[in-house]
Short mmCIF file of C-alpha atoms in Angstrom, two decimals:
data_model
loop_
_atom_site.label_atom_id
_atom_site.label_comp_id
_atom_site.label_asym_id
_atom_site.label_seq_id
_atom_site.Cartn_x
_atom_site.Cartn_y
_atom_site.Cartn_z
CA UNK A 24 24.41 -5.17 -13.45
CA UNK A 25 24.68 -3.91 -17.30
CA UNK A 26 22.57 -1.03 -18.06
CA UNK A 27 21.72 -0.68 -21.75
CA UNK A 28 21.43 2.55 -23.32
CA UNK A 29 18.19 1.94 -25.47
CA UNK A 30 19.00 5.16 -27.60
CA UNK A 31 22.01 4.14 -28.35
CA UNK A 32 20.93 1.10 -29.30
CA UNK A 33 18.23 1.80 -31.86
CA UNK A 34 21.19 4.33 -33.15
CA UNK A 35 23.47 1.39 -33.40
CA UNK A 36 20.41 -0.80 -35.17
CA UNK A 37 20.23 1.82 -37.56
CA UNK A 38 23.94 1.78 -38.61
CA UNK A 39 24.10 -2.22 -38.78
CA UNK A 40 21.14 -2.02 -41.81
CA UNK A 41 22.60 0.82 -43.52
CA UNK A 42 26.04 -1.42 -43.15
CA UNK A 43 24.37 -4.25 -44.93
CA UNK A 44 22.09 -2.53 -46.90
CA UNK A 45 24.65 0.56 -48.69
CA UNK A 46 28.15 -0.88 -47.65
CA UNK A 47 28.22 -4.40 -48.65
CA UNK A 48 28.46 -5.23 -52.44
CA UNK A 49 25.08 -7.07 -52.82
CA UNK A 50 23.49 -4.25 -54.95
CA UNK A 51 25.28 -1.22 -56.82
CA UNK A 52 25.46 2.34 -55.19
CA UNK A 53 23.23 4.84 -55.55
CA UNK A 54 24.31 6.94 -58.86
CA UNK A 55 26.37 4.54 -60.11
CA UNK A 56 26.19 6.22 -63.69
CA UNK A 57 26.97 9.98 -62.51
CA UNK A 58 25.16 12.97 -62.47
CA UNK A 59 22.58 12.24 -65.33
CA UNK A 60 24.15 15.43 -67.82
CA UNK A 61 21.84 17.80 -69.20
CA UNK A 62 18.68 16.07 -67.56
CA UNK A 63 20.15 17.74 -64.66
CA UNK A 64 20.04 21.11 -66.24
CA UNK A 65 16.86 21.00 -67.04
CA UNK A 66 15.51 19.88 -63.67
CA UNK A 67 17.73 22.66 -61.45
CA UNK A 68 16.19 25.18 -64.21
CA UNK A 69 12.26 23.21 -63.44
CA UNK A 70 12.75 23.58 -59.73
CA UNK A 71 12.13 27.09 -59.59
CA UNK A 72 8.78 26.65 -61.17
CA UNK A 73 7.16 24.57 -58.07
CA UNK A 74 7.26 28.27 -56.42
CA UNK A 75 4.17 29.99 -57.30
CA UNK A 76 4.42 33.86 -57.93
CA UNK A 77 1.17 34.54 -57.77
CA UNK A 78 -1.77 32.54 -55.63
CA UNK A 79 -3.30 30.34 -57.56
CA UNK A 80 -0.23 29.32 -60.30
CA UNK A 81 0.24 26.11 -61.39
CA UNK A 82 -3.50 25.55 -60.45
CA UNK A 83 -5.39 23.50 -61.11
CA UNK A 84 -3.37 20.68 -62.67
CA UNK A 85 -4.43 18.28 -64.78
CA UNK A 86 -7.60 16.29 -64.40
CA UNK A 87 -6.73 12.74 -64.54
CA UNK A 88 -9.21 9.71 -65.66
CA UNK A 89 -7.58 6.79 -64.38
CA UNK A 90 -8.62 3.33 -65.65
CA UNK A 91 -9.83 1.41 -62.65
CA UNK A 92 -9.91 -2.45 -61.69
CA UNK A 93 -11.34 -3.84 -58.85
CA UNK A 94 -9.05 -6.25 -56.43
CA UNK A 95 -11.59 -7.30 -54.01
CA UNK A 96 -15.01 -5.91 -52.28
CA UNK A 97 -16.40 -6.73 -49.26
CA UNK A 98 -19.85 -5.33 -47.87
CA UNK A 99 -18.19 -2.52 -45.88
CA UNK A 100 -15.05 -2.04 -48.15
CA UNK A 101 -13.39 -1.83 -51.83
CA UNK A 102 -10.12 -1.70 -53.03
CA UNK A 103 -9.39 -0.68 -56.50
CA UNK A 104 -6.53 0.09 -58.62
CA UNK A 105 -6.48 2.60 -61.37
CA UNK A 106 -3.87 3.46 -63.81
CA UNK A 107 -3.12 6.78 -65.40
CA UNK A 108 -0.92 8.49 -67.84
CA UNK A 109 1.59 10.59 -65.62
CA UNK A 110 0.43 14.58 -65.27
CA UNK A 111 4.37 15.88 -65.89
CA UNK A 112 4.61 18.35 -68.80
CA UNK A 113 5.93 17.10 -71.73
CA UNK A 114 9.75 18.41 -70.92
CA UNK A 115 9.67 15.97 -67.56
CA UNK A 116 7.89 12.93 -69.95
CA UNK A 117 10.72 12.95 -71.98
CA UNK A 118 12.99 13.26 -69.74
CA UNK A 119 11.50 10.25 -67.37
CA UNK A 120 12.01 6.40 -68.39
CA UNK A 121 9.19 4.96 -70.86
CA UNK A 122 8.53 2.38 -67.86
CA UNK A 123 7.64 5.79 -65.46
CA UNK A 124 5.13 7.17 -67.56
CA UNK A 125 2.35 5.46 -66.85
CA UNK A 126 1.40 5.73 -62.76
CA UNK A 127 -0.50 3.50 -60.52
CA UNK A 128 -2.15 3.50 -57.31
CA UNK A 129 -4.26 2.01 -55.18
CA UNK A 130 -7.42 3.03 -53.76
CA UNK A 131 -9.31 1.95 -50.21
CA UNK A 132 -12.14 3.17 -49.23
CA UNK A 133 -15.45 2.82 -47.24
CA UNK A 134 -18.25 1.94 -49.22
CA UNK A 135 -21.64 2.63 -46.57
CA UNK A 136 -20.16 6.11 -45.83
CA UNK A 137 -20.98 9.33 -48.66
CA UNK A 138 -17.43 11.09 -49.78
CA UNK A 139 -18.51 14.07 -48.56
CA UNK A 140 -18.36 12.46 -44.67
CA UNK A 141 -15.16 11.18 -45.65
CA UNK A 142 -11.50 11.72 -46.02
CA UNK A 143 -9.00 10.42 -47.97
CA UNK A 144 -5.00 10.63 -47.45
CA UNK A 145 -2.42 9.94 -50.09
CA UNK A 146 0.55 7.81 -49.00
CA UNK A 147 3.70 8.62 -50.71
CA UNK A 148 6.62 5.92 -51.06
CA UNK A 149 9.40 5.84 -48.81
CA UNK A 150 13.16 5.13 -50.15
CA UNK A 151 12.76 1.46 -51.43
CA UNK A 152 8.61 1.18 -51.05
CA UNK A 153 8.29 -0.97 -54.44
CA UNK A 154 4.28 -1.99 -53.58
CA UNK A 155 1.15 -1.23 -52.62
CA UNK A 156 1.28 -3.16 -49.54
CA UNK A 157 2.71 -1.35 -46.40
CA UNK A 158 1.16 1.74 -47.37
CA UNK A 159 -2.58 0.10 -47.35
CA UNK A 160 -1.52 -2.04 -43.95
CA UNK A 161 -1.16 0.92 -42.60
CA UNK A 162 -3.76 2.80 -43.86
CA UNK A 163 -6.28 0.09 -43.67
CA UNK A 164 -7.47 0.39 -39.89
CA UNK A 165 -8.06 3.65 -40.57
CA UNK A 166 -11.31 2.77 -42.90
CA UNK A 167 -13.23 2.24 -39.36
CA UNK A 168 -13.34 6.32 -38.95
CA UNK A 169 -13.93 7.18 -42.34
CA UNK A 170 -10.86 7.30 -43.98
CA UNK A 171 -9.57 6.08 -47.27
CA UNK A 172 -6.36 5.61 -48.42
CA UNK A 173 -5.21 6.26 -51.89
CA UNK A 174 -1.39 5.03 -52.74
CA UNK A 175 0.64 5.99 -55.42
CA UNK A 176 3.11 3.79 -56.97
CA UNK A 177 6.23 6.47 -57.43
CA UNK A 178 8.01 7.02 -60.51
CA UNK A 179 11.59 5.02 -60.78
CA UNK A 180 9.36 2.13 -58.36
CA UNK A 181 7.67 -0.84 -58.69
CA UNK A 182 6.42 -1.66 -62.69
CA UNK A 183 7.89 1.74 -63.06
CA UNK A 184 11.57 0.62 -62.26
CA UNK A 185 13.72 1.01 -65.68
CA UNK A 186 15.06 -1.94 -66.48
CA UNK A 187 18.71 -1.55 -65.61
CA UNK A 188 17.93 -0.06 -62.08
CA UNK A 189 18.52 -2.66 -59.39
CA UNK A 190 15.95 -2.63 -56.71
CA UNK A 191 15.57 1.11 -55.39
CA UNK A 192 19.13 2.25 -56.60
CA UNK A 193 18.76 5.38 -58.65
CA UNK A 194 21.22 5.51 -61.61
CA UNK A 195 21.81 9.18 -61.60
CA UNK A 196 21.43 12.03 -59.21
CA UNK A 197 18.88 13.39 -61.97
CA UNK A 198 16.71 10.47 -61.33
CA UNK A 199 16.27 11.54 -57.95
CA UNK A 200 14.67 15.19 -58.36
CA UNK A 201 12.83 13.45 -61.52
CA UNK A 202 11.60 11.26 -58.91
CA UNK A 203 10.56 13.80 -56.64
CA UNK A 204 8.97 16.37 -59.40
CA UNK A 205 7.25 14.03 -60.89
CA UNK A 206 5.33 12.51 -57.82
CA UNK A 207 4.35 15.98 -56.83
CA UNK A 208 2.87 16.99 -60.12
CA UNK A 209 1.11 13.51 -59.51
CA UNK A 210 0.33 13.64 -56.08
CA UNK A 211 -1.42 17.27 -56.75
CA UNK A 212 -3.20 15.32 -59.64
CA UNK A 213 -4.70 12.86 -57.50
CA UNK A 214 -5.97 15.62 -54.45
CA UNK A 215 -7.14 17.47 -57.34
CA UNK A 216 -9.35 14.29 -58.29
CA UNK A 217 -10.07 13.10 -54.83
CA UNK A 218 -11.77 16.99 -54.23
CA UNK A 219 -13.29 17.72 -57.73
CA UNK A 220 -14.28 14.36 -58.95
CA UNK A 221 -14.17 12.17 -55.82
CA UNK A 222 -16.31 14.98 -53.51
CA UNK A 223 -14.35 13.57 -50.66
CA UNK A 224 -15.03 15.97 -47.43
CA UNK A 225 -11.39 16.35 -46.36
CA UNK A 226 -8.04 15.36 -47.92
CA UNK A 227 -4.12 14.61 -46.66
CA UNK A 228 -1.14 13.50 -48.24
CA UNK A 229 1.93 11.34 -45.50
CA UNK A 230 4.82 9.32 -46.27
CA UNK A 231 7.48 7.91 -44.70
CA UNK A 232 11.61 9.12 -45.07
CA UNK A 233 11.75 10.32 -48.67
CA UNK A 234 7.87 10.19 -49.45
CA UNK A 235 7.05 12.25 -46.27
CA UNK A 236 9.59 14.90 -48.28
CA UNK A 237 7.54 14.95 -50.92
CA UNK A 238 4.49 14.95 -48.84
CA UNK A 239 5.52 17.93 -47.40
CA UNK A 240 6.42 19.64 -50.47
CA UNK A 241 2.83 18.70 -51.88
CA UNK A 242 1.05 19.95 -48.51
CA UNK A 243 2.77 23.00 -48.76
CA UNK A 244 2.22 23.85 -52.50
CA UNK A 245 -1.72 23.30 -52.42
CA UNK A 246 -4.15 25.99 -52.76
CA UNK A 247 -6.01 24.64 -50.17
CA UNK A 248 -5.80 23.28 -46.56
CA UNK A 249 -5.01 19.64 -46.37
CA UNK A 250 -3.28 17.30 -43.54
CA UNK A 251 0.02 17.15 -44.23
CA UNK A 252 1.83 14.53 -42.34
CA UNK A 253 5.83 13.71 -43.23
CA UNK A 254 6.89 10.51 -41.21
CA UNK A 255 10.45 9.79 -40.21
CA UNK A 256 11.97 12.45 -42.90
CA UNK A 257 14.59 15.00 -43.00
CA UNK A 258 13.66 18.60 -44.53
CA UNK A 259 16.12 18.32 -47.35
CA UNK A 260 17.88 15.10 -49.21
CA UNK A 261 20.75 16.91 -48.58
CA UNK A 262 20.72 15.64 -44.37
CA UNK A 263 20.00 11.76 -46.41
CA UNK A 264 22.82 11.38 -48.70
CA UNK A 265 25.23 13.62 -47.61
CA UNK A 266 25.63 13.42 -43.51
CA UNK A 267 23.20 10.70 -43.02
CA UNK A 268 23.78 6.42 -43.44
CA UNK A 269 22.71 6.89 -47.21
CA UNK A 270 26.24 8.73 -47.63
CA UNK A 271 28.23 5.43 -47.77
CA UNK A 272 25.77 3.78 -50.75
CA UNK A 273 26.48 6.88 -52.56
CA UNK A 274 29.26 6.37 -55.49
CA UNK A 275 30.93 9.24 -54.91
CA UNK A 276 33.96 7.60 -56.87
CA UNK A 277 31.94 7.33 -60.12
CA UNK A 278 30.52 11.37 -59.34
CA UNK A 279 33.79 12.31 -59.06
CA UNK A 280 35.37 10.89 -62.28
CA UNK A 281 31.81 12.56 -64.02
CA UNK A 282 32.38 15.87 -63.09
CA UNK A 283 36.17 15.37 -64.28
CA UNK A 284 34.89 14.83 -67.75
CA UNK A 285 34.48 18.54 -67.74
CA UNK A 286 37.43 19.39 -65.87
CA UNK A 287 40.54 17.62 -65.76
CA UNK A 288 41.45 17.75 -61.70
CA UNK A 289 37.94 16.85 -59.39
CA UNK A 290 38.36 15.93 -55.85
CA UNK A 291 35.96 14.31 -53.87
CA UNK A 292 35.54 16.79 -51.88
CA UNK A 293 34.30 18.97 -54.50
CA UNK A 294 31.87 16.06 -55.90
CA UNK A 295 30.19 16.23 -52.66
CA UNK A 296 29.82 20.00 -52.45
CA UNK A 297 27.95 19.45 -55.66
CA UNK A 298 25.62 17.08 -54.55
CA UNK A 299 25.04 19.53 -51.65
CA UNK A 300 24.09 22.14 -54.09
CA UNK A 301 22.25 20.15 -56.05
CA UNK A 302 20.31 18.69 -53.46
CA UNK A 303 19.65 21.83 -51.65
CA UNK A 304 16.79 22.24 -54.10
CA UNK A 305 14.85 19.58 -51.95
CA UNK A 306 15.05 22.01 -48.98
CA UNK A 307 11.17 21.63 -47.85
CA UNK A 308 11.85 24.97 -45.99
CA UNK A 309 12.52 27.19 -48.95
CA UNK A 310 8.84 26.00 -49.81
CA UNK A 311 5.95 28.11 -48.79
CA UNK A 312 3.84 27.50 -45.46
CA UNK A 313 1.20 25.51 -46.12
CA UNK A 314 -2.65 27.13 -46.23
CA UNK A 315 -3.29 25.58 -42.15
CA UNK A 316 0.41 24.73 -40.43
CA UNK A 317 -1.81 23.11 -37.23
CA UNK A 318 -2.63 20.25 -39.80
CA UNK A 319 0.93 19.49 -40.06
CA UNK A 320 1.99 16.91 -37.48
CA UNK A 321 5.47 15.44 -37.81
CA UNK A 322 6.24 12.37 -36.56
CA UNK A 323 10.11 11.45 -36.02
CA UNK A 324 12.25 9.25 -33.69
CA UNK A 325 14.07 9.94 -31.22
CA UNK A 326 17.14 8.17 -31.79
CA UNK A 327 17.22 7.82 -36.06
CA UNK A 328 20.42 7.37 -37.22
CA UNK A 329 19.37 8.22 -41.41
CA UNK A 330 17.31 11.68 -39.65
CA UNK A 331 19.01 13.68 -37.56
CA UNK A 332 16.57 15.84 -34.76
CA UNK A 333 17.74 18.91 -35.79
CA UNK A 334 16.79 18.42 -39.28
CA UNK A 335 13.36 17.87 -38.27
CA UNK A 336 12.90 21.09 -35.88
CA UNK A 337 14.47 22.86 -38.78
CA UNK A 338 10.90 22.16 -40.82
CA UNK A 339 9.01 22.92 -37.81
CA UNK A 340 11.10 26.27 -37.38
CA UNK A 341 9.59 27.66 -40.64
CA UNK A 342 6.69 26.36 -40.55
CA UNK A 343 4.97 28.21 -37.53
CA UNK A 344 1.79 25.85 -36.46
CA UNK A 345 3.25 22.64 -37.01
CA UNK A 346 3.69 19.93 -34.41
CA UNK A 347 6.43 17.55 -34.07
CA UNK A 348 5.36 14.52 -32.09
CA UNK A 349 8.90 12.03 -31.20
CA UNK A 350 8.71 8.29 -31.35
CA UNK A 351 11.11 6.40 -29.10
CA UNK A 352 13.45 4.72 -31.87
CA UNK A 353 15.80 4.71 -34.76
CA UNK A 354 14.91 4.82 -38.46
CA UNK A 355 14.51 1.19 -38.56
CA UNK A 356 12.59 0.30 -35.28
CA UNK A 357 10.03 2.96 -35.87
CA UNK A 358 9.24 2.06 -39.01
CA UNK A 359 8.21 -1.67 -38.04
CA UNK A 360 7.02 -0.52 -34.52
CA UNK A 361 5.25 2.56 -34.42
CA UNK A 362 2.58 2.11 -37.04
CA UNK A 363 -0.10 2.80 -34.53
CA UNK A 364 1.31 6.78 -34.25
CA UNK A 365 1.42 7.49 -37.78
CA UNK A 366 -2.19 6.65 -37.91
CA UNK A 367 -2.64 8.55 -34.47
CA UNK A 368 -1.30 11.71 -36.37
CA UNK A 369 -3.61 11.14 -39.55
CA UNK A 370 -6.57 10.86 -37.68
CA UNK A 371 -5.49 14.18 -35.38
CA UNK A 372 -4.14 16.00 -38.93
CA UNK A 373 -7.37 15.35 -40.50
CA UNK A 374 -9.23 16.69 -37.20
CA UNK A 375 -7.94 20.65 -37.25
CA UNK A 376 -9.50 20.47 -40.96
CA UNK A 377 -12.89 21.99 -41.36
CA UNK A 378 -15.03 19.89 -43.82
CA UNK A 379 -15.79 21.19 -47.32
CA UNK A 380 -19.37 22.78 -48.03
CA UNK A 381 -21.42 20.40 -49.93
CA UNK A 382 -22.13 21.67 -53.15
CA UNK A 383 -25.47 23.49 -53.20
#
């Protein structure tokens, strides 16, 4: 009798996409045009600034007034979509693609229900989550306990690809903190609208892989308590593109010959203890604790071959509070199979909140 090592096997799952998807020659690598030059420079200077000195920095952001369109209505339900010129200082505009500047999302919510007996969550995009469309699938459900779902189309994504990226390939490592700056100082936008002009009782932000980075980064840097909910995700891109699958769709070769430019012998070696450094400014645990760590619930798999466990208890480690709840599954399987526990978490997340006073 053949015993099969399920573990394994989701492991092994894992490493047969990331084959196809980052080792075959049907799209370019990631940074196939280098390190992006002095838009780098500015962003490793920017970083420093999503680290409030003083309680209440960066606060509040800017208001947005997006433009909204409704998709369909029912008698319980409405989505809408709304546009909006991206909240990024003028520094990060010019330094994003024209097609990036304006954002997008997409907004579900109950209709028979006040906002002030209702949440809303924010789902982030996940390496290669071009639409709308997972992230409301699996938010949707959730509309029969009161809770809406707002998505936000990221930067670098969907109508906001430039037009000589191909499919979710970055060009430059600089396009990937753009990426991530930019749909923070977005993502705080659009809490900062769901609690001031939407009145909605409770708020979280999730994502999946790279957007549940992000979410964490945005749960931790908000003045308030929110559910914060990271799905499937490391606590740094350095785990992703250095020891993880994403390391073979990396160009390292075209990195390497970019850094030479300045100096005239570059191994590879050292090209990838750059990126480490570089990337080490994604480290979620560098961040401060967010306002109410028992409304952070991680949700990771047991077997993912992109996320390593460790990587995961790491963010848990310095984040005392937080719960880490383990999916059996690689990267892959848990991401078409285990829909019904990411929802499980937002519901529970959203529970340890208290609900905001009505205004008097």
């Amino acid at each position: 009798m053949v015993t099969v090592n399920i573990g394994m096997l989701h492991y092994v799952i894992d490493h047969i996409y990331g084959a196809f998807m980052h080792r075959t020659k049907i799209s370019p690598p990631f940074f196939s045009r280098g390190w992006g030059g002095s838009k780098l420079e500015l962003l490793e200077r920017m970083i420093e600034d999503l680290f409030p000195e003083v309680e209440g920095q960066n606060w509040p952001p800017t208001l947005i007034q997006p433009i909204w369109r409704t998709v369909w209505e029912t008698r319980t339900a409405c989505l809408r979509e709304g546009v909006f010129r991206t909240t990024c200082d003028e520094q990060l505009i010019s330094a994003l693609p024209p097609e990036s500047h304006t954002a997008r999302v997409a907004f579900l919510a109950p209709k028979c229900v006040p906002p002030q007996k209702t949440a809303c969550v924010v789902h982030l995009a996940g390496t290669g989550d071009h639409t709308f469309d997972r992230r409301l699938r699996l938010g949707g459900p959730l509309l029969k306990q009161n809770i809406a779902t707002m998505v936000l189309e990221s930067p670098f994504y969907g109508r906001r690809r430039p037009m000589l990226q191909c499919g979710a390939k970055l060009l430059c490592v600089s396009d990937l903190l753009l990426l991530g700056r930019a749909t923070i100082e977005e993502t705080r936008s659009l809490l900062h609208w769901l609690d001031s002009e939407g009145g909605f009782g409770k708020m979280g932000v999730c994502g999946l892989s790279m957007g549940g980075v992000h979410a964490a980064m945005v749960g931790s840097l908000h003045p308030t308590p929110v559910a914060t909910l990271p799905f499937l995700s490391p606590h740094s891109a350095v785990v992703a593109f250095c020891d993880g699958i994403l390391r073979y769709g990396t160009a390292w070769e075209a990195l390497r010959e970019d850094l030479a430019v300045q100096k005239t012998v570059m191994t590879l070696e050292e090209a990838r203890q750059r990126m480490r450094n570089v990337l080490s400014l994604t480290d979620v645990t560098r961040f401060p604790i967010p306002k109410n760590p028992n409304a952070v619930i991680f949700v990771a798999a047991t077997d993912d071959g992109y996320i390593p466990k460790h990587s995961v208890l790491e963010l848990q480690k310095a984040w005392p509070g937080s719960e880490v709840r383990w999916v059996t599954g690689g990267h892959v399987s848990s991401f078409l199979l285990h829909n019904d526990e990411f929802r499980r978490a937002i519901v529970d997340g959203l529970n340890r909140l208290e609900w905001k006073e009505p205004p008097l």
